[in-house]
Coordinates of N, CA and C in Angstrom, one line a residue:
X1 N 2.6 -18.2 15.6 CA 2.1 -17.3 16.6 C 1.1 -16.3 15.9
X2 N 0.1 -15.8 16.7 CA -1.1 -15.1 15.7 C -1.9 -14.7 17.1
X3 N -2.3 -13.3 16.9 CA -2.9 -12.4 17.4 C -3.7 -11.8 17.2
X4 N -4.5 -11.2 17.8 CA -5.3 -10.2 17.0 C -5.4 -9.0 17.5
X5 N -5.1 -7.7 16.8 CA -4.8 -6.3 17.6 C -6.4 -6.0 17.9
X6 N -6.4 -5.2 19.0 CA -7.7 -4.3 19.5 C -8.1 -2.8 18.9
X7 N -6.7 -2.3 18.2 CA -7.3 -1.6 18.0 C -7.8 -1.4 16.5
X8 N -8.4 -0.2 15.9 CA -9.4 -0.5 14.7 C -8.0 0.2 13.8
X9 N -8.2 -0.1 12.5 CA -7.0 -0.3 11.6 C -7.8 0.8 10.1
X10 N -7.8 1.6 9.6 CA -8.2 1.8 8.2 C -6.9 2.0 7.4
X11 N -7.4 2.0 6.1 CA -6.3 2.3 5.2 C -7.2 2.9 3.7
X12 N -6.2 3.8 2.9 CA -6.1 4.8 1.6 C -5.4 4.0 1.1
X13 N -5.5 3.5 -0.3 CA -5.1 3.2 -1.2 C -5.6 4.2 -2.3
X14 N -4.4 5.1 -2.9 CA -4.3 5.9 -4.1 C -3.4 6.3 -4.8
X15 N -3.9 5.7 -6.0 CA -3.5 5.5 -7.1 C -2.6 6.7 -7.8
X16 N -1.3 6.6 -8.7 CA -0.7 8.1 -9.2 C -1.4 8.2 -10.5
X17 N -2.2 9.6 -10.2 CA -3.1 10.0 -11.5 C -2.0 10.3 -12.4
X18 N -2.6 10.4 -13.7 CA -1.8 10.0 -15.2 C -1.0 11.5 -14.9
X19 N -1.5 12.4 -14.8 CA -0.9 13.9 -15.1 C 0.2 14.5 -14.1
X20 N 0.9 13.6 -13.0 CA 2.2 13.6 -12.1 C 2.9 12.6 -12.0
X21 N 3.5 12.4 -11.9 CA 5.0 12.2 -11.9 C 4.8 11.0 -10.4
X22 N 5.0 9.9 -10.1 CA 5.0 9.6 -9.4 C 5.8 10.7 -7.6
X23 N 6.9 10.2 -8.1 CA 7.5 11.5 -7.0 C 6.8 12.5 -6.6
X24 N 6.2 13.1 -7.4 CA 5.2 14.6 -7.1 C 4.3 14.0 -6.5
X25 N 3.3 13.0 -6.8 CA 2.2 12.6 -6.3 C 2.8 12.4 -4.7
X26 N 3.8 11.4 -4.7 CA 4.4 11.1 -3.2 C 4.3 12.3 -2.2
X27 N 5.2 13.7 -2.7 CA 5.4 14.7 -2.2 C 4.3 15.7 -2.0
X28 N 3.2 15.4 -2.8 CA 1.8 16.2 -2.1 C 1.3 15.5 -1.4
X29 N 1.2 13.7 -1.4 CA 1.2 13.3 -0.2 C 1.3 13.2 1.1
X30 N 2.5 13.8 1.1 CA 3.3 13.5 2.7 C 2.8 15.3 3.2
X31 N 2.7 16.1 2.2 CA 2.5 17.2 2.6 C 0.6 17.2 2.9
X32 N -0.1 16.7 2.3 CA -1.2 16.3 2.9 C -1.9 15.7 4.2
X33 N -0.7 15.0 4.4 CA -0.6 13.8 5.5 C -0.3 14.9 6.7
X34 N 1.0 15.6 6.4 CA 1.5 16.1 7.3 C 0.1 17.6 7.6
X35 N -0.6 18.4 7.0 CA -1.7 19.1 7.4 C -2.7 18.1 8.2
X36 N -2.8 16.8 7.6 CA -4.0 16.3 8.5 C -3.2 15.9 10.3
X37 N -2.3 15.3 10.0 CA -1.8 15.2 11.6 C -1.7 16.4 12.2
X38 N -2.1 17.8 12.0 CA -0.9 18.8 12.5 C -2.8 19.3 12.8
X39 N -3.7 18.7 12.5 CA -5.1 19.0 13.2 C -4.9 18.4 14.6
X40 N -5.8 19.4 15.3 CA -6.3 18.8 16.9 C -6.7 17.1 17.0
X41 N -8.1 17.4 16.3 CA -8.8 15.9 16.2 C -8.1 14.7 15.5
X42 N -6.8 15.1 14.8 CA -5.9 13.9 14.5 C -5.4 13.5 15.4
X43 N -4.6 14.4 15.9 CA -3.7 14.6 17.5 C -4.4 13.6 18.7
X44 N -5.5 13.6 18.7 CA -6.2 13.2 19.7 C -6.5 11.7 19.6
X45 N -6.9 11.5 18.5 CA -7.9 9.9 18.0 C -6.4 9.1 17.5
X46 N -5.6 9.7 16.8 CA -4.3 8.8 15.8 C -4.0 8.1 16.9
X47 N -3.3 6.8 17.0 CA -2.2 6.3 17.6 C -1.0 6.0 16.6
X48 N -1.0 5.7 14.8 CA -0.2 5.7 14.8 C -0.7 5.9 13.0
X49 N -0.1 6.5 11.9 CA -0.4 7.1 11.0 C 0.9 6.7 10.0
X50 N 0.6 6.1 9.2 CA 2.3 5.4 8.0 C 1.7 6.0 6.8
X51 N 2.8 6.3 5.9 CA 2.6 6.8 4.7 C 3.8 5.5 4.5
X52 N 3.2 4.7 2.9 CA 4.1 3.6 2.6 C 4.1 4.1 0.9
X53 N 5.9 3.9 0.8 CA 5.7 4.5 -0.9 C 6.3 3.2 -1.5
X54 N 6.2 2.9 -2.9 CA 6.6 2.2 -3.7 C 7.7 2.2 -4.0
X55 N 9.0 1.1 -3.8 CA 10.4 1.3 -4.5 C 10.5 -0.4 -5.5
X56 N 11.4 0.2 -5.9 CA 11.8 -1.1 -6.7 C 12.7 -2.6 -5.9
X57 N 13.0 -2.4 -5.1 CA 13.1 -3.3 -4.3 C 13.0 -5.1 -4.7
X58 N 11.8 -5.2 -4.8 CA 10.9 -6.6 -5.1 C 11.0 -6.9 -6.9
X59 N 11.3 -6.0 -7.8 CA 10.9 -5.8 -9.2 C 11.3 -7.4 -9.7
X60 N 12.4 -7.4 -9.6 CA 12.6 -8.7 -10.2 C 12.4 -9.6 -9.7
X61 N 11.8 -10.3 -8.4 CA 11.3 -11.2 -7.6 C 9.6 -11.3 -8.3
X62 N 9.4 -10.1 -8.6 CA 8.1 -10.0 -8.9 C 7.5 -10.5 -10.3
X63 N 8.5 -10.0 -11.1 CA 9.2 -10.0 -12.6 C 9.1 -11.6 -12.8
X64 N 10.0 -12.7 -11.7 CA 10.3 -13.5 -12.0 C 9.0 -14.6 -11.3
X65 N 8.2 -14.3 -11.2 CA 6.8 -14.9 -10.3 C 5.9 -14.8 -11.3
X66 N 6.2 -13.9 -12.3 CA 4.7 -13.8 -13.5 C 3.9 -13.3 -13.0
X67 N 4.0 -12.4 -11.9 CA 3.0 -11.1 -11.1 C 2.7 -10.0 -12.3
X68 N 2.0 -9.6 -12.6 CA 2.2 -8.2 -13.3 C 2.2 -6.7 -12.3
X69 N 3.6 -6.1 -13.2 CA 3.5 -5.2 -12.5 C 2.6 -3.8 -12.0
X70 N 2.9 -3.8 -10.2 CA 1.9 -3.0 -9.5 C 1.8 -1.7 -10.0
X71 N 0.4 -1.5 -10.2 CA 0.4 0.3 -10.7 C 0.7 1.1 -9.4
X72 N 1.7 2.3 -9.8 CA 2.1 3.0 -8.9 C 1.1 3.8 -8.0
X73 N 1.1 3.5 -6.5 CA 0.3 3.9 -5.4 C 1.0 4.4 -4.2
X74 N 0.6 5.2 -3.5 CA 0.6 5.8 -2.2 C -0.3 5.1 -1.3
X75 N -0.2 4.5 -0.2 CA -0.8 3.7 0.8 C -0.7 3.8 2.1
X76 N -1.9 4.4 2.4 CA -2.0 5.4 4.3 C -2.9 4.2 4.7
X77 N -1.7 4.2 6.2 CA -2.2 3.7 7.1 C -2.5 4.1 8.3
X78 N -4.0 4.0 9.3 CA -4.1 5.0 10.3 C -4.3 3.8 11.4
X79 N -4.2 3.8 12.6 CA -4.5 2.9 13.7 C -5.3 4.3 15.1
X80 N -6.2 3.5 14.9 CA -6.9 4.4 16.0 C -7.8 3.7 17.0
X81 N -8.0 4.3 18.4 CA -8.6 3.5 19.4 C -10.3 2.8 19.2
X82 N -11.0 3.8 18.6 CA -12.6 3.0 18.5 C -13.1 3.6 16.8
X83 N -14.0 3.4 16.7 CA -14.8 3.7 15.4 C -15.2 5.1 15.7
X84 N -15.5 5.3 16.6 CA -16.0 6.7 17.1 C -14.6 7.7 17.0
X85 N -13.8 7.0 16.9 CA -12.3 7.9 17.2 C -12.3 8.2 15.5
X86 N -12.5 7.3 14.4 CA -12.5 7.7 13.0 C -13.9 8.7 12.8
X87 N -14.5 8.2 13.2 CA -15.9 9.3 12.9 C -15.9 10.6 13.3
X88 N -15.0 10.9 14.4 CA -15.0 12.2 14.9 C -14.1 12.8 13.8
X89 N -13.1 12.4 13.6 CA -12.1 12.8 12.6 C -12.7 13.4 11.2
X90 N -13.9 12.4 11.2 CA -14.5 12.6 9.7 C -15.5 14.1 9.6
X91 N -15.9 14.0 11.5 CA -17.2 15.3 11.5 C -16.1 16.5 11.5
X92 N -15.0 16.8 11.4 CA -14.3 17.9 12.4 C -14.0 18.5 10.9
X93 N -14.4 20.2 11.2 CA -14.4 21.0 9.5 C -12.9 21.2 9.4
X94 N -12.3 21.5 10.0 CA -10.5 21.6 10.1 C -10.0 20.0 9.2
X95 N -9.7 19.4 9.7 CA -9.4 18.0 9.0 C -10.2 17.7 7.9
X96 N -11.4 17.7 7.9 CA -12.0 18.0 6.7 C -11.3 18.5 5.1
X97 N -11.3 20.0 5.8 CA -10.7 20.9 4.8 C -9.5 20.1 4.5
X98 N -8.4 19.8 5.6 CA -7.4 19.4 5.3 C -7.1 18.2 3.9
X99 N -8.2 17.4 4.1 CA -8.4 16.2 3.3 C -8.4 16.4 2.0
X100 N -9.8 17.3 1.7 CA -10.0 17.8 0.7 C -9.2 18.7 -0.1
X101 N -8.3 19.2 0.7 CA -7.4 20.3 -0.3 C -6.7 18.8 -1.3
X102 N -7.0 17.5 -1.2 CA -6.4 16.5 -2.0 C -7.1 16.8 -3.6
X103 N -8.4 17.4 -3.7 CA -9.2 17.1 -4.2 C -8.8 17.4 -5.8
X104 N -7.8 18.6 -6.0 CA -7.9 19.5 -6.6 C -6.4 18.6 -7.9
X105 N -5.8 17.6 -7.1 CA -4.5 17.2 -7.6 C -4.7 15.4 -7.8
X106 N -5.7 15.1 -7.5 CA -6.2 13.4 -7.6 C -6.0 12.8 -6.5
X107 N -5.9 12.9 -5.1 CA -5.7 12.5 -4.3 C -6.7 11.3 -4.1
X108 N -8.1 12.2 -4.3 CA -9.1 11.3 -4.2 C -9.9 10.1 -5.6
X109 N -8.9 10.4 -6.5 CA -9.1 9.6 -7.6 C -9.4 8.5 -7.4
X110 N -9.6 7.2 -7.8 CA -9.7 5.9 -7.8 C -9.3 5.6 -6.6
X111 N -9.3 6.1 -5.7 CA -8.8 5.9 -3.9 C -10.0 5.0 -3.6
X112 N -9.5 4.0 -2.5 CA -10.2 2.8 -2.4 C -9.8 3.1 -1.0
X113 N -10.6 3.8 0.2 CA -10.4 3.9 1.9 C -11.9 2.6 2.3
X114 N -11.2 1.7 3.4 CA -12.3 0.9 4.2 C -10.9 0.5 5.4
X115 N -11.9 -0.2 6.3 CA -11.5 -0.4 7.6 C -10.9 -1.6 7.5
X116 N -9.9 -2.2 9.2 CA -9.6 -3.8 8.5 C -9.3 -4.3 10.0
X117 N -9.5 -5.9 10.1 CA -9.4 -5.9 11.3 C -7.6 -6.5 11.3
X118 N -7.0 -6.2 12.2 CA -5.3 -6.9 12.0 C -5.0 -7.7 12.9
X119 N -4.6 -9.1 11.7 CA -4.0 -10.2 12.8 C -2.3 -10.0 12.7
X120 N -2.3 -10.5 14.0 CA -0.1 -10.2 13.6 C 0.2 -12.0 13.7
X121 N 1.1 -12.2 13.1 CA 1.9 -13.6 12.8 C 3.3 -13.2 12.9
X122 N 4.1 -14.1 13.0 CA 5.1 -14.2 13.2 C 6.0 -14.0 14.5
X123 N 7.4 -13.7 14.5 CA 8.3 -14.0 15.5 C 7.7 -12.4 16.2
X124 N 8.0 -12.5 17.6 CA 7.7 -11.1 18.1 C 8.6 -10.5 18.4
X125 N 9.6 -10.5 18.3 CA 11.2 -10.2 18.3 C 11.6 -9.8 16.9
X126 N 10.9 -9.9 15.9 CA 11.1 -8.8 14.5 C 12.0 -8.0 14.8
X127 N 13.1 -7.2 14.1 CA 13.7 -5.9 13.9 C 12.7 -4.8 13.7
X128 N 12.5 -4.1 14.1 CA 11.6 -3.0 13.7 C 11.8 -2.2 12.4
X129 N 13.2 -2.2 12.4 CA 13.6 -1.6 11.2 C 13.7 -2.5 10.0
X130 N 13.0 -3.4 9.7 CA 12.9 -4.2 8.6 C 12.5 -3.5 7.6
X131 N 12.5 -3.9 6.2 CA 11.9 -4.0 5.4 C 10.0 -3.8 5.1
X132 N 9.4 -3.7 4.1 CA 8.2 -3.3 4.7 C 7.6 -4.4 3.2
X133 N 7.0 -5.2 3.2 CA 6.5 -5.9 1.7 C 4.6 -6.0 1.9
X134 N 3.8 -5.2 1.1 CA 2.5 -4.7 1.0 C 2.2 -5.7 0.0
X135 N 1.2 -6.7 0.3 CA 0.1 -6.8 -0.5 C -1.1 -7.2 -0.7
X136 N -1.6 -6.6 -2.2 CA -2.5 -6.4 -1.7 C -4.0 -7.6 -2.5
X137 N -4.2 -8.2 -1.8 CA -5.3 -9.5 -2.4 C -6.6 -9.2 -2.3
X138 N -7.5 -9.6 -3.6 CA -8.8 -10.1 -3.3 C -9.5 -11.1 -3.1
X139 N -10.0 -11.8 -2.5 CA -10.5 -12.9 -2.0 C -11.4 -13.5 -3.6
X140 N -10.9 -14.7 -4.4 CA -11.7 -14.8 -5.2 C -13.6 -15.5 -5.2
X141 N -14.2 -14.8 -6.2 CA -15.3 -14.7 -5.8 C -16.1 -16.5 -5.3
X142 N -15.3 -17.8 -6.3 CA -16.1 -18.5 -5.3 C -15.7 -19.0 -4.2
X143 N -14.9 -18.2 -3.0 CA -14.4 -18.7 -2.2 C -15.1 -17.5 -1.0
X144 N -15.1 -18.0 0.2 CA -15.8 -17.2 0.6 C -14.8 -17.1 1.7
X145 N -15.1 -15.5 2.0 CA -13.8 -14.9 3.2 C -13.0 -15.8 4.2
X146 N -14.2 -16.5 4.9 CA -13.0 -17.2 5.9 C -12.2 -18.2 5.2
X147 N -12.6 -19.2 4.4 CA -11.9 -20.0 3.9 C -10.7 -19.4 3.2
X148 N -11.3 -18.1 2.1 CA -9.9 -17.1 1.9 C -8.5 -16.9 3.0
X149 N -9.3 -16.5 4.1 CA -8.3 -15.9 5.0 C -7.7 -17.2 5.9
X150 N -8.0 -18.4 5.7 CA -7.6 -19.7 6.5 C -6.5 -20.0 5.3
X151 N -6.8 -19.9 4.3 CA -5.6 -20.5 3.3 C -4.8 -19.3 3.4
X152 N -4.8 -18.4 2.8 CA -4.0 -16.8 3.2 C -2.9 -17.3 4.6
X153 N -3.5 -17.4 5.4 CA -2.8 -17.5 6.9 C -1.6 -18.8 6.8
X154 N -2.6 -20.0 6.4 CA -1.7 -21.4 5.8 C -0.6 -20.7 5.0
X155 N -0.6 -20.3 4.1 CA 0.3 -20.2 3.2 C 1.6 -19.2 3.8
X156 N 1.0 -18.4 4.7 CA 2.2 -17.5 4.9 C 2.7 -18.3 6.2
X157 N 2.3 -18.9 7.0 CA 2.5 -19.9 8.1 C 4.0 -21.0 7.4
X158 N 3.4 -21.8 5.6 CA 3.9 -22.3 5.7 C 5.1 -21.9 4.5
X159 N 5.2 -20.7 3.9 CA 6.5 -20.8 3.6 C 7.0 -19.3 4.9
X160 N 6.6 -18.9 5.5 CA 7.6 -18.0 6.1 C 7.9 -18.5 7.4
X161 N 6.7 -19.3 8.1 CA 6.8 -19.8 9.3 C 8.6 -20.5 9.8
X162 N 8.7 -21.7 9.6 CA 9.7 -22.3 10.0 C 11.2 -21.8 9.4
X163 N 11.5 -21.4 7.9 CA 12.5 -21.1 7.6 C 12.8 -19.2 8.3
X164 N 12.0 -18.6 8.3 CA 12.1 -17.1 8.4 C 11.6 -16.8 10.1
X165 N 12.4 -16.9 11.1 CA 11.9 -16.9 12.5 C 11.7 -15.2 12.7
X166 N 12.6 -14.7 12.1 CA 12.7 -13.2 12.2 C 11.7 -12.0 11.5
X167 N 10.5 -13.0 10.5 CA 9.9 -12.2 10.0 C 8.5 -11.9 10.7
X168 N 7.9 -10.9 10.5 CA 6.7 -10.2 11.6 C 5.6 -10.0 10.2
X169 N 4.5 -10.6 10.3 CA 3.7 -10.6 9.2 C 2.5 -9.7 10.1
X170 N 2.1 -9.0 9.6 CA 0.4 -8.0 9.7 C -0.5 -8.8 8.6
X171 N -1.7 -9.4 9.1 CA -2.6 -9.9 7.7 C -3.9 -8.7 8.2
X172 N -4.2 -7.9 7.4 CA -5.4 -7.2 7.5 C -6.5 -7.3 6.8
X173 N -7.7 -8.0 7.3 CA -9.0 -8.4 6.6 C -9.5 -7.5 6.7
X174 N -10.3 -6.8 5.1 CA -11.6 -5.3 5.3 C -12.5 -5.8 6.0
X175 N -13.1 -5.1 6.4 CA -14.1 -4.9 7.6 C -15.3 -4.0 6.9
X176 N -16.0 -3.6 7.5 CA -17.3 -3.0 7.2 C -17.6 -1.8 8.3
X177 N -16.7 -2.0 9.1 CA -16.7 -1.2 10.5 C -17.1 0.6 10.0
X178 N -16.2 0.6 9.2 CA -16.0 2.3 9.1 C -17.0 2.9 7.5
X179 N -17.7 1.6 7.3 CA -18.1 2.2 5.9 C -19.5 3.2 6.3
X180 N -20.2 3.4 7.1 CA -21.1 4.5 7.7 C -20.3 6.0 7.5
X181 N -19.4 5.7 7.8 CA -18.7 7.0 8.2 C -17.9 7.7 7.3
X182 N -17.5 6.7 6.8 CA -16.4 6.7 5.2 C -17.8 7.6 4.0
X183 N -18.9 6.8 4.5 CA -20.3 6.9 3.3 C -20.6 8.7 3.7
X184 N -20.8 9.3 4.9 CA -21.7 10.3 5.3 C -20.2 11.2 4.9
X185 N -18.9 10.6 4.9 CA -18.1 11.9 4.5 C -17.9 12.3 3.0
X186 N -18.8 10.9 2.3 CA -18.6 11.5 1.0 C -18.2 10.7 -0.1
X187 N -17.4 9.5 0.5 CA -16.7 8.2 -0.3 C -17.7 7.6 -0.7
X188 N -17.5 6.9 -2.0 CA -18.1 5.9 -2.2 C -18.4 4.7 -1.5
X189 N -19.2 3.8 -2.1 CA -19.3 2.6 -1.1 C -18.1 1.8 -1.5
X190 N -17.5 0.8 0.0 CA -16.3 -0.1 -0.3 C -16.8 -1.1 -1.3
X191 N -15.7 -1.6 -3.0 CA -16.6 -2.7 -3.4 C -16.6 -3.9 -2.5
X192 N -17.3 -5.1 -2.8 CA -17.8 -6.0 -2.3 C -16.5 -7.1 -2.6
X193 N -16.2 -7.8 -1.2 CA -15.4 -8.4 -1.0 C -14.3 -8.3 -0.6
X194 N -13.5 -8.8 0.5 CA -12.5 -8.4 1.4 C -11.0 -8.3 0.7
X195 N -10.3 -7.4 1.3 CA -9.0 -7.2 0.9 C -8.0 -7.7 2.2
X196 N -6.5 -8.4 1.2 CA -5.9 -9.0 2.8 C -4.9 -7.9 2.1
X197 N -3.5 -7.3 3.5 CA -2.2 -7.5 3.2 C -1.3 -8.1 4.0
X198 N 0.0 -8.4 3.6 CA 0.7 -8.9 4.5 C 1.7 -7.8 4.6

């Protein structure tokens, strides 16, 4: 089963700068997070806003795959009704400020924000309270996105599909939607080439 949500999807990926503590970084995060929601123009545009933290959980699954291990990140996720709903967010001096008070502790360090569009797979009967497993791919360069995202889909189809009825996969392809907006607030440009997660 596979879907595709309507509404527009971005995400923060950032990185824990060398000079905190992971935990600390977590904790100015959520206190960050929590000044931006506690704006009007968040209030208004958000539908739905996740802060996802790193546990060890996976380590030796990962260990045992010959993955190398993930550098420790903080990863915001926002779901909002139109592009105009992110853009307003981005003009409003309140939220603004809010964002920026990151500036001063690395929030915005090596941070990698772009848009994404979200397919859902799997059973729709999921537990909500599951488990949460992030990752994160780049489409290698001689392959070009859809054929990326056709094998991506295959592969999670064919080991989660039949054995795992109860598992709910999100695949989120970058988009280009929000990089105008992401650009005029000040971000860098997204690099070139799509990111998936499941």
């Amino acid at each position: 089963m596979s879907a595709r949500d309507t509404h527009c999807t971005a995400f923060g990926i950032h990185p824990v700068p060398a000079n905190l503590s992971k935990r600390e970084f977590e904790r100015k995060c959520e206190a960050l997070v929590e000044s931006l929601l506690a704006t009007p123009v968040a209030q208004r545009n958000f539908l739905k806003f996740d802060i996802i933290f790193q546990n060890e959980q996976l380590k030796e699954h990962i260990t045992a795959l010959e993955i190398p291990e993930p550098r420790p990140i903080v990863c915001l996720r926002v779901e909002y009704e139109t592009e105009d709903s992110w853009a307003e967010c981005h003009r409003d001096p309140d939220y603004m400020k809010a964002l920026d008070a990151g500036k001063s502790w690395g929030f915005h360090d090596d941070a990698c924000i772009f848009s994404a569009a979200k397919v859902s797979k799997g059973h729709p009967n999921a537990p909500r309270d599951s488990n949460v497993v992030v990752g994160i791919i780049k489409a290698p360069g001689h392959m070009s996105a859809t054929e990326f995202q056709q094998r991506l889909e295959g592969l999670i189809d064919a080991v989660y599909g039949a054995k795992k009825p109860a598992i709910k996969w999100h695949l989120y392809v970058q988009n280009m939607n929000a990089e105008e907006h992401l650009q005029a607030a000040g971000y860098p440009p997204v690099s070139a080439g799509p990111s998936y997660f499941g």
